[in-house]
C-alpha cells in the first residue's frame, strides 16, 4: 500500500463500525402537519452519513430531533446505547453531538477566535468567579483551551481571519468558522445542515476536503444534509432519502442513485 | 563589512557555525505557529542543522546528490538547505505551487534523490508522479497532518530525522566524522541549483557555488549596511533567487533574523507584528496593499477621507525631497511633519513598514505613481534589477539617486556592457557556473569574455542609470516597421489599478492590440459604488460601463505613447477584456506571474483574430484547470473595442536614450 487512506475517487474507505446512533420509528407533527412519519435509520461509528431529499422532506427536522431541538411525538433515539424518547439540546451537546446550521448562526460581533472558543464552553470547568479574575487556574484552563482552538484554526486554515469579527467575513468563511466552533466541542457525532449551501465551486471543494479530513483525522462520525448531489455521492458512505417526511430509500450512494423511488422523487413522476 | 569573516567561512554551514559562536543567543529564525511566534537562536539552529545533517547522512544522502525542497517559507525547510550543504549535497528548491507536472520535470532533471516537503499536499503531489522519478529515494515532511496512515518506509518526519541524527551524534566519533564532512566543503563547491521559472520554455537549472551566493549576499549587505539587528519576513517562493539571497544567504552572512509567516494570507499582519527593517516584494505586493487601502478609504468617513487625501497631496509635493535630503520650504516641512503624525505614520504601521530601513522591489517594472507613493510617505523603497544567473544583483539604486523609471546603477563588483542590439550584458564574481546538464544553453548565454547575456534590452541614461525596455527578443516590429515593445505597453496599462494584467499583440501585424484583465478588487469596488450589478468576474469584465472606463485608460496610454518618439506607432488600436483571469495553473502566467504572450495568443486565437479582422465580438471557450487538477470549460462572447489614435511625436527630437 503506497500511503493511501483515500482511494482515487476521493471516497474514504472505512470499515463498517458499530452503531453510534439509531433513530427508531420517529414521527414528528406540528399541529396537523406531519413533518416526519415513522422514520428509522442508524448512523455507524466513523461513517459519513448523508440525509437527502427534496425541499420540505423533513431533513432539518430530523437533525433537530437528533440533537433534541424538537421532541418527536413518537419513536425513540438511541445514542451510544442510551435510549431516550426525549433528547435535550444541552444533553446532546454534553453527550458529544455538535452541529452547524443551515443559516449560519454565529455571534456576528465576535471574532473568529472567540466564536470558536464558545465551542469550548461546555468543557470549561472553572467557575464564573475564577474566570472573572483571569488568573491562576482559570488562566491555565484558558490557555489549554486556546491551544485546542488554535489547532482548529490551523486545521481549517483560517489564521488570517483569527481576529476579525465574523459578521464581516464572506459567507463561505463564516461557514468554515461555524464548522470550527462545532469541532471545538470535539464531538463524536457532527451534524452538518447544508454545509455547502450558497458556496461557489472552490469553496465547496475546500469544504469537502475539510469534512473528509475531520472524518479521517479525528475519526468523527458525520451526518450531513446536502443538496449538491455530486458532493453527497462523493463524500458519503451511506445515504438515507426522505420524501414528505417518509424514508423512501437507504443505502450506499450507488444503490440510492439506482433506486426508482428516488429518481421519481427528484425528477417528478406522473401520478 | 562582512568580507573578512566570509573569507574564513566559505560555505554556508561554516557561516552558520560562526554565527552560533559569535551571536549564539541572538534570534535567528521565527515562525508563527498556532498564533504564537516560536523562535530559535543561532546556537539552536546550528544544533538542529547539525543533527539534521547527520540524519540525512544516515538515511544515505551522499556528497554531490541533489535534495529537492518544496514548500512555503518554513524554518525547517531553510535548515534542510543548510543540512544538505553540510554533507556536500546540493539543495534544489522547487516552486511549491507548481502542479505535479511541472514538478516532475524539475525533480527528474535535477535527479533529486531526496525531497524535503512541507505537508501532505506536496507528499501527495510527489506520490502521484513517483513513477517518473526513478532517482527519488526518500521523502521528508515538516507537517504531519493527514500523513499518519501513510506508508512510512520511504517517508519520514523531519522532526524524527533530526532526533535520529541527535541520537547518533552522541557518539564522539560520529561527531568528528560529521565535522570532517563539513570541513571538506569549499566555497567553489556547487552550493545550490535554482530553477528559473521558465518564462520561455522549460525551466533551466542555474548552478551557483557557495562563493557566488556569498558574494551576492555581500553585495546586498554592504550596499545597504545590513547587520545582525535587521529583521526580514520570508514569504516569497524559496525557489526564487531573491528569497534565497535575502532570507538565507544574507541572514547567514549578516546574522539577522528571518521570520516565517503563519500562512501566505497573514503576511501583512505578521509583518506588522515583527516590524521588519528590510523588505523585498514584487510590485504587485505593494500595489495590492495600496489598492486595499484606497478601497477602504472610500468607505471611511468624510472627515477622515479629506484629511487622508489632503496629506497625501502634501506628501506628493514634499515627501520625496525630504526622503532624499533635499531642501524643502519650512511650511512644507511642518505640514509633512503633521501629515506624518496623522496619516503617513499610521499608514506605514498598517503596512507593517514602520521600522523599514530599506525596501526593494524588482521582478517587474513598478508603476511610477505607486513607487512615488511609498517613497512620499517615508518608505525608502528602491528598485533593483537582477537575475538568477547573476546571483540576483545587476543594478541597484543608491540612496539619494532614486528615479521611478530606471533600475539604478551597476551593483558593486558588477560590470555592465550594452550589446549592439541593445541587449544588457553583465559580469561579476557572483554570476552562475552554468545551467545544470545544459552546456548548449550555457554557451548561448555566456560570452567568451565571461559576460552573461541578460536577454533584456536596455540603455543607460545621462546619469548612468540603466533603463530596461523589454526582453531583447520581445522588442518586435509592426508590419510598418515601427517599434513594438509589448511589455512596455503592458506595463503602462498595468499601472492603472483597474487593470490587473495586459497582453499586447502586434508583432508583424498592422497595428498593436491588447487583451486585458480587470482587477476584481478595484473594479468590484467601483461597481459597488456605481450600482453595477454582477455575479462573476466574467460578467463584470463584459460590462459596457467597465469597457467605457477601461477605454479611458487605453486612451491615456495612447496619448502617452504618441508623445514619446519611436513609440507612437505602437499605439493601441483595438482592445478587449478577457472573460477569465489569467492564471498560472492554466499556463497563461509563469509562476512569478509574468504573462506568457505566445501561449496566450495560441489559446485565445479566436479573440486575437477578432482583434485584427474588425469584428466587434468573438466567441471563445477555454479549458481551465482547477487546483486539484480537474478540468472545466469556460465559454463566453467577448467584445472588442476600438481606441482613438493620436498623431505621433516628431521623430528625432530628443536622443533615443531619452525616448523609451
PDB file of N, CA, C and O in Angstrom, chain A residues 1-5 146-147 150-151 154-157 159-160 162-163 201-202 205 213 216-217, chain B residues 32-35 120 127 145-146 148-151 155 262-263 265-266 269 273 626-628 630:
ATOM      1  N   UNK A   1       0.849  -1.213   0.000  1.00  0.00           N
ATOM      2  CA  UNK A   1       0.000   0.000   0.000  1.00  0.00           C
ATOM      3  C   UNK A   1       0.870   1.242   0.000  1.00  0.00           C
ATOM      4  O   UNK A   1       1.750   1.391   0.822  1.00  0.00           O
ATOM      5  N   UNK A   2       0.654   2.071  -0.933  1.00  0.00           N
ATOM      6  CA  UNK A   2       1.509   3.246  -1.025  1.00  0.00           C
ATOM      7  C   UNK A   2       0.832   4.466  -0.415  1.00  0.00           C
ATOM      8  O   UNK A   2       0.451   5.396  -1.101  1.00  0.00           O
ATOM      9  N   UNK A   3       0.713   4.441   0.893  1.00  0.00           N
ATOM     10  CA  UNK A   3       0.188   5.597   1.600  1.00  0.00           C
ATOM     11  C   UNK A   3      -1.132   6.087   1.044  1.00  0.00           C
ATOM     12  O   UNK A   3      -1.250   7.197   0.558  1.00  0.00           O
ATOM     13  N   UNK A   4      -2.123   5.215   1.075  1.00  0.00           N
ATOM     14  CA  UNK A   4      -3.392   5.659   0.502  1.00  0.00           C
ATOM     15  C   UNK A   4      -4.579   5.380   1.411  1.00  0.00           C
ATOM     16  O   UNK A   4      -5.259   4.374   1.291  1.00  0.00           O
ATOM     17  N   UNK A   5      -4.838   6.301   2.341  1.00  0.00           N
ATOM     18  CA  UNK A   5      -6.047   6.134   3.124  1.00  0.00           C
ATOM     19  C   UNK A   5      -7.254   6.551   2.290  1.00  0.00           C
ATOM     20  O   UNK A   5      -8.382   6.246   2.611  1.00  0.00           O
ATOM     21  N   UNK A 146      -7.362  27.456  24.528  1.00  0.00           N
ATOM     22  CA  UNK A 146      -6.915  28.265  23.400  1.00  0.00           C
ATOM     23  C   UNK A 146      -6.040  27.432  22.460  1.00  0.00           C
ATOM     24  O   UNK A 146      -6.108  27.537  21.252  1.00  0.00           O
ATOM     25  N   UNK A 147      -5.258  26.572  23.023  1.00  0.00           N
ATOM     26  CA  UNK A 147      -4.376  25.694  22.253  1.00  0.00           C
ATOM     27  C   UNK A 147      -5.215  24.803  21.327  1.00  0.00           C
ATOM     28  O   UNK A 147      -4.916  24.640  20.151  1.00  0.00           O
ATOM     29  N   UNK A 150      -6.610  26.936  18.619  1.00  0.00           N
ATOM     30  CA  UNK A 150      -5.602  27.285  17.620  1.00  0.00           C
ATOM     31  C   UNK A 150      -5.323  26.115  16.674  1.00  0.00           C
ATOM     32  O   UNK A 150      -5.059  26.302  15.498  1.00  0.00           O
ATOM     33  N   UNK A 151      -5.387  24.896  17.228  1.00  0.00           N
ATOM     34  CA  UNK A 151      -5.230  23.724  16.370  1.00  0.00           C
ATOM     35  C   UNK A 151      -6.321  23.690  15.307  1.00  0.00           C
ATOM     36  O   UNK A 151      -6.079  23.348  14.156  1.00  0.00           O
ATOM     37  N   UNK A 154      -5.747  26.327  12.691  1.00  0.00           N
ATOM     38  CA  UNK A 154      -4.708  25.843  11.788  1.00  0.00           C
ATOM     39  C   UNK A 154      -5.290  24.812  10.831  1.00  0.00           C
ATOM     40  O   UNK A 154      -5.067  24.851   9.627  1.00  0.00           O
ATOM     41  N   UNK A 155      -6.083  23.909  11.389  1.00  0.00           N
ATOM     42  CA  UNK A 155      -6.679  22.840  10.604  1.00  0.00           C
ATOM     43  C   UNK A 155      -7.572  23.397   9.492  1.00  0.00           C
ATOM     44  O   UNK A 155      -7.527  22.946   8.353  1.00  0.00           O
ATOM     45  N   UNK A 156      -8.359  24.396   9.811  1.00  0.00           N
ATOM     46  CA  UNK A 156      -9.296  24.957   8.834  1.00  0.00           C
ATOM     47  C   UNK A 156      -8.670  26.082   8.008  1.00  0.00           C
ATOM     48  O   UNK A 156      -9.331  26.695   7.173  1.00  0.00           O
ATOM     49  N   UNK A 157      -7.422  26.347   8.248  1.00  0.00           N
ATOM     50  CA  UNK A 157      -6.685  27.388   7.513  1.00  0.00           C
ATOM     51  C   UNK A 157      -7.400  28.733   7.540  1.00  0.00           C
ATOM     52  O   UNK A 157      -7.667  29.334   6.503  1.00  0.00           O
ATOM     53  N   UNK A 159      -6.219  31.238   9.721  1.00  0.00           N
ATOM     54  CA  UNK A 159      -5.351  32.072  10.557  1.00  0.00           C
ATOM     55  C   UNK A 159      -5.537  33.548  10.233  1.00  0.00           C
ATOM     56  O   UNK A 159      -5.491  34.401  11.125  1.00  0.00           O
ATOM     57  N   UNK A 160      -5.753  33.836   8.962  1.00  0.00           N
ATOM     58  CA  UNK A 160      -5.797  35.238   8.558  1.00  0.00           C
ATOM     59  C   UNK A 160      -7.043  35.965   9.043  1.00  0.00           C
ATOM     60  O   UNK A 160      -7.103  37.175   8.986  1.00  0.00           O
ATOM     61  N   UNK A 162      -8.398  35.246  12.132  1.00  0.00           N
ATOM     62  CA  UNK A 162      -8.469  34.917  13.555  1.00  0.00           C
ATOM     63  C   UNK A 162      -9.091  36.039  14.379  1.00  0.00           C
ATOM     64  O   UNK A 162      -9.919  35.809  15.226  1.00  0.00           O
ATOM     65  N   UNK A 163      -8.696  37.260  14.084  1.00  0.00           N
ATOM     66  CA  UNK A 163      -9.140  38.360  14.945  1.00  0.00           C
ATOM     67  C   UNK A 163     -10.198  39.254  14.301  1.00  0.00           C
ATOM     68  O   UNK A 163     -10.519  40.307  14.815  1.00  0.00           O
ATOM     69  N   UNK A 201     -17.880  26.981  -6.367  1.00  0.00           N
ATOM     70  CA  UNK A 201     -17.250  25.678  -6.580  1.00  0.00           C
ATOM     71  C   UNK A 201     -16.006  25.500  -5.720  1.00  0.00           C
ATOM     72  O   UNK A 201     -15.807  24.473  -5.080  1.00  0.00           O
ATOM     73  N   UNK A 202     -15.184  26.541  -5.689  1.00  0.00           N
ATOM     74  CA  UNK A 202     -13.925  26.419  -4.966  1.00  0.00           C
ATOM     75  C   UNK A 202     -14.177  26.256  -3.466  1.00  0.00           C
ATOM     76  O   UNK A 202     -13.547  25.436  -2.797  1.00  0.00           O
ATOM     77  N   UNK A 205     -15.285  22.790  -2.769  1.00  0.00           N
ATOM     78  CA  UNK A 205     -14.177  21.832  -2.774  1.00  0.00           C
ATOM     79  C   UNK A 205     -13.405  21.887  -1.473  1.00  0.00           C
ATOM     80  O   UNK A 205     -13.034  20.862  -0.909  1.00  0.00           O
ATOM     81  N   UNK A 213     -11.321  15.437   5.945  1.00  0.00           N
ATOM     82  CA  UNK A 213     -10.195  15.472   6.882  1.00  0.00           C
ATOM     83  C   UNK A 213     -10.659  15.299   8.330  1.00  0.00           C
ATOM     84  O   UNK A 213     -10.019  14.601   9.109  1.00  0.00           O
ATOM     85  N   UNK A 216     -11.494  11.768   8.716  1.00  0.00           N
ATOM     86  CA  UNK A 216     -10.312  10.927   8.604  1.00  0.00           C
ATOM     87  C   UNK A 216      -9.395  11.069   9.812  1.00  0.00           C
ATOM     88  O   UNK A 216      -8.914  10.102  10.380  1.00  0.00           O
ATOM     89  N   UNK A 217      -9.172  12.321  10.184  1.00  0.00           N
ATOM     90  CA  UNK A 217      -8.139  12.567  11.179  1.00  0.00           C
ATOM     91  C   UNK A 217      -8.645  12.425  12.612  1.00  0.00           C
ATOM     92  O   UNK A 217      -7.947  11.894  13.457  1.00  0.00           O
TER      93      UNK A 217
ATOM     94  N   UNK B  32       5.596  31.794  13.079  1.00  0.00           N
ATOM     95  CA  UNK B  32       4.352  31.919  13.823  1.00  0.00           C
ATOM     96  C   UNK B  32       3.563  30.637  13.637  1.00  0.00           C
ATOM     97  O   UNK B  32       3.195  30.281  12.523  1.00  0.00           O
ATOM     98  N   UNK B  33       3.346  29.964  14.747  1.00  0.00           N
ATOM     99  CA  UNK B  33       2.652  28.689  14.688  1.00  0.00           C
ATOM    100  C   UNK B  33       1.585  28.690  15.767  1.00  0.00           C
ATOM    101  O   UNK B  33       1.850  29.056  16.912  1.00  0.00           O
ATOM    102  N   UNK B  34       0.391  28.266  15.427  1.00  0.00           N
ATOM    103  CA  UNK B  34      -0.739  28.286  16.356  1.00  0.00           C
ATOM    104  C   UNK B  34      -0.881  29.646  17.037  1.00  0.00           C
ATOM    105  O   UNK B  34      -1.157  29.748  18.224  1.00  0.00           O
ATOM    106  N   UNK B  35      -0.627  30.700  16.262  1.00  0.00           N
ATOM    107  CA  UNK B  35      -0.864  32.039  16.767  1.00  0.00           C
ATOM    108  C   UNK B  35       0.250  32.604  17.633  1.00  0.00           C
ATOM    109  O   UNK B  35       0.134  33.707  18.135  1.00  0.00           O
ATOM    110  N   UNK B 120       1.225  17.384   3.560  1.00  0.00           N
ATOM    111  CA  UNK B 120       0.546  16.311   2.843  1.00  0.00           C
ATOM    112  C   UNK B 120       0.308  16.657   1.375  1.00  0.00           C
ATOM    113  O   UNK B 120       0.446  15.812   0.499  1.00  0.00           O
ATOM    114  N   UNK B 127       3.798  11.704  -4.716  1.00  0.00           N
ATOM    115  CA  UNK B 127       3.382  10.315  -4.879  1.00  0.00           C
ATOM    116  C   UNK B 127       2.719  10.110  -6.231  1.00  0.00           C
ATOM    117  O   UNK B 127       2.881   9.087  -6.870  1.00  0.00           O
ATOM    118  N   UNK B 145       0.261  16.498   9.599  1.00  0.00           N
ATOM    119  CA  UNK B 145      -1.190  16.377   9.489  1.00  0.00           C
ATOM    120  C   UNK B 145      -1.634  15.568   8.274  1.00  0.00           C
ATOM    121  O   UNK B 145      -1.230  15.853   7.154  1.00  0.00           O
ATOM    122  N   UNK B 146      -2.467  14.588   8.507  1.00  0.00           N
ATOM    123  CA  UNK B 146      -3.037  13.801   7.421  1.00  0.00           C
ATOM    124  C   UNK B 146      -2.128  12.700   6.916  1.00  0.00           C
ATOM    125  O   UNK B 146      -2.505  11.922   6.063  1.00  0.00           O
ATOM    126  N   UNK B 148      -0.547  10.400   8.859  1.00  0.00           N
ATOM    127  CA  UNK B 148      -0.339   9.360   9.849  1.00  0.00           C
ATOM    128  C   UNK B 148      -0.442   7.964   9.244  1.00  0.00           C
ATOM    129  O   UNK B 148       0.340   7.092   9.553  1.00  0.00           O
ATOM    130  N   UNK B 149      -1.431   7.791   8.367  1.00  0.00           N
ATOM    131  CA  UNK B 149      -1.682   6.439   7.849  1.00  0.00           C
ATOM    132  C   UNK B 149      -0.854   6.101   6.616  1.00  0.00           C
ATOM    133  O   UNK B 149      -1.034   5.059   6.023  1.00  0.00           O
ATOM    134  N   UNK B 150       0.019   7.000   6.201  1.00  0.00           N
ATOM    135  CA  UNK B 150       0.813   6.724   5.012  1.00  0.00           C
ATOM    136  C   UNK B 150       1.904   5.718   5.328  1.00  0.00           C
ATOM    137  O   UNK B 150       2.333   5.570   6.467  1.00  0.00           O
ATOM    138  N   UNK B 151       2.351   5.041   4.285  1.00  0.00           N
ATOM    139  CA  UNK B 151       3.429   4.081   4.422  1.00  0.00           C
ATOM    140  C   UNK B 151       4.727   4.842   4.705  1.00  0.00           C
ATOM    141  O   UNK B 151       5.181   5.644   3.897  1.00  0.00           O
ATOM    142  N   UNK B 155       9.065   7.471   3.814  1.00  0.00           N
ATOM    143  CA  UNK B 155       8.549   8.778   4.195  1.00  0.00           C
ATOM    144  C   UNK B 155       8.936   9.040   5.648  1.00  0.00           C
ATOM    145  O   UNK B 155       8.788   8.158   6.494  1.00  0.00           O
ATOM    146  N   UNK B 262       2.746  32.881   9.331  1.00  0.00           N
ATOM    147  CA  UNK B 262       1.867  31.777   9.692  1.00  0.00           C
ATOM    148  C   UNK B 262       1.272  31.105   8.457  1.00  0.00           C
ATOM    149  O   UNK B 262       1.223  29.893   8.358  1.00  0.00           O
ATOM    150  N   UNK B 263       0.808  31.930   7.533  1.00  0.00           N
ATOM    151  CA  UNK B 263       0.299  31.400   6.275  1.00  0.00           C
ATOM    152  C   UNK B 263       0.434  32.515   5.248  1.00  0.00           C
ATOM    153  O   UNK B 263       0.629  33.668   5.606  1.00  0.00           O
ATOM    154  N   UNK B 265      -1.651  34.085   3.723  1.00  0.00           N
ATOM    155  CA  UNK B 265      -2.682  35.110   3.862  1.00  0.00           C
ATOM    156  C   UNK B 265      -2.422  36.076   5.014  1.00  0.00           C
ATOM    157  O   UNK B 265      -3.092  37.089   5.149  1.00  0.00           O
ATOM    158  N   UNK B 266      -1.502  35.730   5.898  1.00  0.00           N
ATOM    159  CA  UNK B 266      -1.327  36.556   7.087  1.00  0.00           C
ATOM    160  C   UNK B 266      -0.067  37.404   7.012  1.00  0.00           C
ATOM    161  O   UNK B 266       0.326  38.009   8.003  1.00  0.00           O
ATOM    162  N   UNK B 269      -0.214  41.096   8.329  1.00  0.00           N
ATOM    163  CA  UNK B 269      -0.341  41.181   9.786  1.00  0.00           C
ATOM    164  C   UNK B 269       0.944  40.741  10.480  1.00  0.00           C
ATOM    165  O   UNK B 269       1.390  41.350  11.439  1.00  0.00           O
ATOM    166  N   UNK B 273       3.496  42.704  13.021  1.00  0.00           N
ATOM    167  CA  UNK B 273       3.868  42.268  14.369  1.00  0.00           C
ATOM    168  C   UNK B 273       5.380  42.261  14.557  1.00  0.00           C
ATOM    169  O   UNK B 273       5.893  42.606  15.613  1.00  0.00           O
ATOM    170  N   UNK B 626      -8.591  23.341 -12.434  1.00  0.00           N
ATOM    171  CA  UNK B 626      -8.797  23.726 -11.045  1.00  0.00           C
ATOM    172  C   UNK B 626      -7.608  23.277 -10.219  1.00  0.00           C
ATOM    173  O   UNK B 626      -6.778  22.516 -10.677  1.00  0.00           O
ATOM    174  N   UNK B 627      -7.587  23.737  -8.969  1.00  0.00           N
ATOM    175  CA  UNK B 627      -6.406  23.476  -8.150  1.00  0.00           C
ATOM    176  C   UNK B 627      -6.151  21.991  -7.942  1.00  0.00           C
ATOM    177  O   UNK B 627      -5.015  21.578  -7.803  1.00  0.00           O
ATOM    178  N   UNK B 628      -7.212  21.205  -7.947  1.00  0.00           N
ATOM    179  CA  UNK B 628      -7.000  19.780  -7.716  1.00  0.00           C
ATOM    180  C   UNK B 628      -6.669  19.035  -9.003  1.00  0.00           C
ATOM    181  O   UNK B 628      -6.596  17.823  -9.038  1.00  0.00           O
ATOM    182  N   UNK B 630      -8.503  18.928 -11.767  1.00  0.00           N
ATOM    183  CA  UNK B 630      -9.630  18.651 -12.644  1.00  0.00           C
ATOM    184  C   UNK B 630      -9.778  19.766 -13.667  1.00  0.00           C
ATOM    185  O   UNK B 630      -9.304  20.870 -13.464  1.00  0.00           O
TER     186      UNK B 630
END
